[in-house]
XYZ file of C-alpha atoms in Angstrom:
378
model
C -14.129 4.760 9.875
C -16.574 4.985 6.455
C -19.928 5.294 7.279
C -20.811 4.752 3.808
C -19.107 1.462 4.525
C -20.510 0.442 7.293
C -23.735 1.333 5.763
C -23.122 -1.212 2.667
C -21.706 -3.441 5.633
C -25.100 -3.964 6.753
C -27.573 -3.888 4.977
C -26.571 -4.172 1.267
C -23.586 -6.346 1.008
C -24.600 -9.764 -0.574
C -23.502 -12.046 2.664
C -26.865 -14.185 3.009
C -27.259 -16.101 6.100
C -23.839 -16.005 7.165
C -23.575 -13.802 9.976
C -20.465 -14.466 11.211
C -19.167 -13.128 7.875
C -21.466 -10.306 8.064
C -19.886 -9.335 11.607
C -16.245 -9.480 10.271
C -17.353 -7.443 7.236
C -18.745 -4.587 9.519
C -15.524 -4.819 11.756
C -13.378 -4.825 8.534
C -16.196 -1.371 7.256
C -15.080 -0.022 10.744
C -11.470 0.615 9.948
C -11.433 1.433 6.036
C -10.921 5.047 4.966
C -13.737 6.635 2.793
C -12.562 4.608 -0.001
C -13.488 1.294 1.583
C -9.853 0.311 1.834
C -6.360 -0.166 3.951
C -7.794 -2.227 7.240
C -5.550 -4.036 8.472
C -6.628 -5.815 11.697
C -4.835 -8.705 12.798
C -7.038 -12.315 13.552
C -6.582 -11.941 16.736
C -8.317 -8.554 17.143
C -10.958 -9.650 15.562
C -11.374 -12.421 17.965
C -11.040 -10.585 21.141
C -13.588 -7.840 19.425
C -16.267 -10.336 17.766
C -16.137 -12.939 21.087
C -15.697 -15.859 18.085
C -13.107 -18.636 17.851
C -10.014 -18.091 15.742
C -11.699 -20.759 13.221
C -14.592 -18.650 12.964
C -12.932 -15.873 11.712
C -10.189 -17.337 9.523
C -13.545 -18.961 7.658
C -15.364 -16.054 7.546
C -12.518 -14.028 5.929
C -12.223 -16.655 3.317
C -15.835 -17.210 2.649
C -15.907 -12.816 1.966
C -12.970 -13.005 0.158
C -14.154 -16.504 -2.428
C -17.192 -14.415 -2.790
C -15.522 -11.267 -3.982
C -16.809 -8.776 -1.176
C -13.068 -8.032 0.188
C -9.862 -8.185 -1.544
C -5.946 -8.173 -0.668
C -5.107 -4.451 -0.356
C -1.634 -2.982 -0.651
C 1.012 -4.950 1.916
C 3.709 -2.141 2.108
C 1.438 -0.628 5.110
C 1.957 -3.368 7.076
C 5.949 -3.032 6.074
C 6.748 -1.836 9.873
C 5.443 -5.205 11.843
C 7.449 -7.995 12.235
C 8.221 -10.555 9.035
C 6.044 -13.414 11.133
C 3.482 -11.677 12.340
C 2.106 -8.960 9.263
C -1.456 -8.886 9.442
C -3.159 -8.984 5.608
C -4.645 -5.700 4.417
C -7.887 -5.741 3.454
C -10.178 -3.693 0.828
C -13.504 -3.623 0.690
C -16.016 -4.179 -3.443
C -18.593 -1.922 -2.478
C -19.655 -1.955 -5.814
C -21.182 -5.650 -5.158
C -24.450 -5.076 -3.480
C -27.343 -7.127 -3.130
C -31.254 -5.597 -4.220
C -33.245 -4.153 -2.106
C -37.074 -4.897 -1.359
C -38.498 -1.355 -0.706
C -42.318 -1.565 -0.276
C -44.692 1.534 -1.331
C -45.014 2.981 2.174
C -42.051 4.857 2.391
C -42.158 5.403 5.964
C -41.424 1.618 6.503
C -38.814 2.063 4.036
C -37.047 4.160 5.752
C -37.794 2.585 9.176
C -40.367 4.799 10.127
C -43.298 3.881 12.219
C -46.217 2.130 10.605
C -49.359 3.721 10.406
C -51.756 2.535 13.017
C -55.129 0.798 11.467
C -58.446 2.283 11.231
C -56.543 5.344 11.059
C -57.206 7.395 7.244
C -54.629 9.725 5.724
C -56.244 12.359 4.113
C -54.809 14.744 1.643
C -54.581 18.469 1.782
C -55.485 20.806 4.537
C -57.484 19.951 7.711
C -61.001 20.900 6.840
C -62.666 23.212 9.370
C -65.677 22.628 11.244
C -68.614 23.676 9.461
C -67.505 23.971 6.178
C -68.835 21.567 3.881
C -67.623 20.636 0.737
C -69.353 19.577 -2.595
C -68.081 17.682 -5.326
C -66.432 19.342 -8.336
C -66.750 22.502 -6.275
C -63.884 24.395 -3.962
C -66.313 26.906 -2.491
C -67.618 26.766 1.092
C -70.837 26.483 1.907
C -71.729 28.654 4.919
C -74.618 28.008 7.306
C -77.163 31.070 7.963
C -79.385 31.167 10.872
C -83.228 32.675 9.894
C -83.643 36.518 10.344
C -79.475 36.951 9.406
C -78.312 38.595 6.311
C -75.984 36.309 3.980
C -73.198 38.200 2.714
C -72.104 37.512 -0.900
C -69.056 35.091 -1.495
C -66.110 37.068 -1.764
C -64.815 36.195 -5.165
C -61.121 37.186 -6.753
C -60.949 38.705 -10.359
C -57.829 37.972 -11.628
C -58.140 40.753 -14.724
C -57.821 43.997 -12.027
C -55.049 43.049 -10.011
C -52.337 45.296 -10.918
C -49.180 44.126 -12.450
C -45.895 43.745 -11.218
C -43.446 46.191 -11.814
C -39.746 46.914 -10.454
C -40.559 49.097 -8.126
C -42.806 47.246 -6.060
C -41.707 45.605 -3.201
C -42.519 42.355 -4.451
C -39.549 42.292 -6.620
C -37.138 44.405 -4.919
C -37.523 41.977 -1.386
C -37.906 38.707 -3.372
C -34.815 37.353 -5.719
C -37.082 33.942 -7.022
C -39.792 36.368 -8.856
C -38.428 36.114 -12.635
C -38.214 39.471 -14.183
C -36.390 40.975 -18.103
C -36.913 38.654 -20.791
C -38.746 34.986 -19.995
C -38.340 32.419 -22.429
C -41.118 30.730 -24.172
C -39.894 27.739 -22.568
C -40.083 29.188 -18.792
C -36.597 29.278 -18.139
C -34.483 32.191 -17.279
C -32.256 33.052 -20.560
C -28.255 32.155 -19.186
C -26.159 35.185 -18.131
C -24.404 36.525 -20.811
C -20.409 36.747 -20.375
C -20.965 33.849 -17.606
C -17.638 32.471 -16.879
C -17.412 28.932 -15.263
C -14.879 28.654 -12.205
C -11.885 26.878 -12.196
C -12.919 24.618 -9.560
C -16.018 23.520 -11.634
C -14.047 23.119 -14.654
C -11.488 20.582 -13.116
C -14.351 18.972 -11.337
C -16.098 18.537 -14.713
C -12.894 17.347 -16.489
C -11.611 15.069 -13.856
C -15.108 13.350 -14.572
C -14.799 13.650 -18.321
C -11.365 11.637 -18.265
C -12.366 8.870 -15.786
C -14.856 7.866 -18.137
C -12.828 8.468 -21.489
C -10.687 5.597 -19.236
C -13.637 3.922 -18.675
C -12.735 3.917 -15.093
C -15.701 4.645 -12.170
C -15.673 7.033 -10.268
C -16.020 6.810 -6.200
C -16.306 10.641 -5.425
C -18.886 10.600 -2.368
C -20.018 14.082 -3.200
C -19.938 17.440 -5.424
C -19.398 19.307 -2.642
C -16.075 17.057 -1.480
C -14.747 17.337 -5.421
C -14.933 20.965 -5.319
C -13.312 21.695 -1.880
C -10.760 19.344 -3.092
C -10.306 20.691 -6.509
C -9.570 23.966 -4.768
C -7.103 23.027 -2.698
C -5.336 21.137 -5.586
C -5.427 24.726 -7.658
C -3.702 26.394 -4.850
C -0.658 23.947 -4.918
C -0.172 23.790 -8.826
C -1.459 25.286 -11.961
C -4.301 23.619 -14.016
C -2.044 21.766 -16.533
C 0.594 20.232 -14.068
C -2.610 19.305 -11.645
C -4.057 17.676 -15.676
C -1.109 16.224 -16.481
C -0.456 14.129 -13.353
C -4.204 13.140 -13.007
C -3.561 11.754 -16.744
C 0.061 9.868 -15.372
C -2.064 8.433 -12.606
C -4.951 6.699 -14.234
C -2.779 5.414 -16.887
C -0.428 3.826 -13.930
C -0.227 0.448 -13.324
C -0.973 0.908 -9.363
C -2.484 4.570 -9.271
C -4.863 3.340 -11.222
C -7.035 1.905 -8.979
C -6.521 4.486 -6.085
C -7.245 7.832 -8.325
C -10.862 7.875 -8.941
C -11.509 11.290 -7.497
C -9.890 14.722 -6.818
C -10.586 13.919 -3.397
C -7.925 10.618 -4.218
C -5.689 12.931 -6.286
C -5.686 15.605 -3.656
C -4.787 12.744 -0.877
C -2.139 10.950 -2.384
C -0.545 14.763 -4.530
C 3.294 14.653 -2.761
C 3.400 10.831 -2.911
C 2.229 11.101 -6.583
C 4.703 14.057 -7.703
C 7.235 12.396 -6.455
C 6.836 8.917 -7.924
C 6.062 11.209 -11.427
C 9.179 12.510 -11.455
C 11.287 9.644 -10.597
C 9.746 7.731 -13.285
C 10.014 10.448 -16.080
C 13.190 11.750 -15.112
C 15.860 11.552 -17.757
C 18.509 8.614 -16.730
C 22.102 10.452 -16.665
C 24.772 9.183 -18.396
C 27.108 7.006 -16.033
C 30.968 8.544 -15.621
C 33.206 6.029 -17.561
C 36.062 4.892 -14.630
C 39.601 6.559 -15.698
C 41.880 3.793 -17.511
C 45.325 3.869 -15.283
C 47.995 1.852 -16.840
C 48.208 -1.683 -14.730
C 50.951 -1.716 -12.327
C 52.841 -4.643 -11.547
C 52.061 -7.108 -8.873
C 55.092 -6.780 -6.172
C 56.184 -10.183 -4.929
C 56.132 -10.802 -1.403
C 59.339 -11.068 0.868
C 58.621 -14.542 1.266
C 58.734 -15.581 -1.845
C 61.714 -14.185 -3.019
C 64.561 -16.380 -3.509
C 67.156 -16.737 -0.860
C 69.978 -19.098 0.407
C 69.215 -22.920 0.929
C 68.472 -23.996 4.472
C 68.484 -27.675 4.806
C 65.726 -29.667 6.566
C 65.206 -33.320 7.580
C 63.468 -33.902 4.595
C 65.206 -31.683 1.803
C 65.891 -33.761 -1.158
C 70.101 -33.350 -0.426
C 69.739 -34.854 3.088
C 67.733 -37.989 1.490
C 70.279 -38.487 -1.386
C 73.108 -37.746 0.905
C 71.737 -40.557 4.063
C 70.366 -43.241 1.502
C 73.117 -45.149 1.605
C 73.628 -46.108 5.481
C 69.881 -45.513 5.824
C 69.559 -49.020 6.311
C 71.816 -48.946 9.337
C 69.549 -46.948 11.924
C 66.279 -48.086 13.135
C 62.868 -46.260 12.470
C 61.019 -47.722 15.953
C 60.792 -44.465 18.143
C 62.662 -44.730 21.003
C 60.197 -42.755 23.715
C 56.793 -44.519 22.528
C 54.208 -42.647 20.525
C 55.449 -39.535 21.018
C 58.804 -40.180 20.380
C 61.429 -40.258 17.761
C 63.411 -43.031 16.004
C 67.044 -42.898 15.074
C 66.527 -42.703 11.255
C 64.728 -38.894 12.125
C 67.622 -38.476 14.330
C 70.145 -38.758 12.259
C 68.430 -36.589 9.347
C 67.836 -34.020 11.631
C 71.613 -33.938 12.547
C 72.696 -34.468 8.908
C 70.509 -30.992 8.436
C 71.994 -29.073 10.854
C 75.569 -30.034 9.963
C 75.044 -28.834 6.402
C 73.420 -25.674 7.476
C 76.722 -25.420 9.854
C 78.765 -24.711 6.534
C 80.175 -28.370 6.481
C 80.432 -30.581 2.927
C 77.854 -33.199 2.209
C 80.990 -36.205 2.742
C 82.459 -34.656 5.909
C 78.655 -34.506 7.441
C 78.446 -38.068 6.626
C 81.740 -38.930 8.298
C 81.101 -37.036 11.207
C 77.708 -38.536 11.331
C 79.205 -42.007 11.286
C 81.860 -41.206 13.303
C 79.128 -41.052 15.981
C 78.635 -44.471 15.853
C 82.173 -45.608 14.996
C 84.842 -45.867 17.748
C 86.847 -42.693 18.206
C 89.735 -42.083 15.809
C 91.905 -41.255 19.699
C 90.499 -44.745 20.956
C 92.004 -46.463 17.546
C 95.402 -45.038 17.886
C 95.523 -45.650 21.086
């Protein structure tokens, strides 16, 4: 939570009369770091924590975002919800703000109670009660009763009052009384051999090279910029700290998150190592080892081998053309079955693969049919 944010939330961003957009800006203030950015909440939320419709919202983000008070933040923190359901990250432009109307009483500029009428202010001290003042003069006048003896006014004389030396106790118990040499000018002369720190100086030049970048600033305070700028000089030196304020505000992306030493001290190990990924020298890439090719072996299977002879091998058609015309190719056992013209190729196949000529196959095949050479001699 910013309270700076929630601060330009209310009362300065430039939302008009649309409230509902002013609520979802103050929820959205309620969840951004101290730079105004990285809130995340999902529609949802919103709804159960504003009591509005789902319509409400969705139109309220969209109005703030068409009128440039949020904008789409980085999505890689929302990298660990699911693909369907990643909410939108949100940053808020507090540098949009609308004018104020401050009137002269500053007590009802800051909120303060307003001054009841009839009532006077009056300036200085409370005057005391029988002390009467006249114009142009500061001296009381003081009553005397008859028969009373008036005292003289007690006046000062500024020529006999001693001067101030260094051993009074004036100057030894109070350090704001100037003493040594006073400048004509009033002003204390600067300490000679005066060193600045080295948190001051980084502070300083961190400022110096946002706005050689032209780039503005968004440290909250001095006091933040030098607690931060001391913890940066106890992690590097000044010129490694320099050199990767330099990388990031010259960066692409960095450049909008580094504004401060506050920024640069946040994001420092996420920084150095992006630094030196980017500037690191690319190595060389090993060139794979040239092995002479070897040759491809062939497979058993296709290795060349004796003949076997199927149903459909080109010497079983050649050798059963002739006498193909004398078996019939209507299967004999229905759709499943097999005709005599497979029959007899499949018997022509195994007889060759039996060792047996092509002719005396044929015979033997035909001798099935014919009568038996016994029957004819008989």
């Amino acid at each position: 939570m910013s309270v700076g944010a929630i601060d330009w939330a209310l009362r300065k961003a430039p939302v008009g009369r649309n409230q509902a957009a002013r609520l979802v800006l103050i929820a959205l203030a309620n969840l951004v770091d101290d730079e105004g950015r990285d809130a995340h909440p999902t529609v949802s939320k919103l709804v159960e924590w504003l009591e509005m419709s789902e319509s409400t919202v969705r139109r309220a983000l969209r109005y703030l975002e068409d009128e440039g008070l949020i904008r789409r933040g980085d999505p890689r923190l929302v990298d660990h919800y699911d693909e369907f359901h990643r909410p939108v990250v949100w940053d808020l432009v507090m540098t949009r703000a609308r004018r104020l109307s401050l009137k002269d009483d500053p007590d009802t500029a800051k909120g303060g109670r307003p001054t009841k009428p009839g009532v006077r202010k009056t300036g200085g001290s409370n005057r005391k009660p029988g002390v009467k003042t006249t114009g142009g003069s500061t001296k009381p006048t003081v009553k005397t009763t008859p028969g009373s003896t008036q005292k003289p006014p007690v006046t000062h004389d500024t020529t006999q009052v001693s001067p101030v030396t260094d051993t009074t106790s004036l100057v030894r118990n109070n350090p704001s009384v100037p003493y040594g040499d006073i400048s004509p000018a009033g002003e204390n002369p600067p300490a000679k051999n005066q060193t600045t720190k080295p948190d001051t100086a980084l502070a300083d030049w961190m400022t110096s090279l946002l706005e050689a970048h032209h780039i503005d600033g968004n440290a909250k305070s001095r006091r933040r910029e030098l607690q931060a700028a001391r913890r940066l000089l106890d992690r590097a030196d000044t010129d490694t700290i320099q050199a990767l304020a330099r990388w990031a505000v010259t960066h692409d992306w960095w450049q909008s998150t580094i504004r401060s030493l506050t920024a640069l001290d946040r994001n420092w190990s996420t920084l150095q190592a992006q630094h030196a990924r980017d500037t690191r020298d690319p190595q060389p890439r090993k060139q794979p080892r040239l092995e002479p090719a070897k040759p491809t072996p062939i497979p058993a299977r296709h290795t060349s081998g004796t003949h076997r002879h199927t149903p459909g091998c080109q010497h079983v058609t050649t050798l059963i053309r002739p006498v193909e015309h004398l078996f019939s190719t209507d299967r004999v056992q229905g759709r499943f079955g097999s005709s005599q013209l497979s029959q007899a190729r499949q018997y022509l196949a195994d007889q060759l693969n039996e060792g047996l000529e092509p002719q005396e196959a044929l015979a033997v095949l035909m001798g099935c049919r014919a009568p038996d050479e016994l029957e004819q001699i008989a």
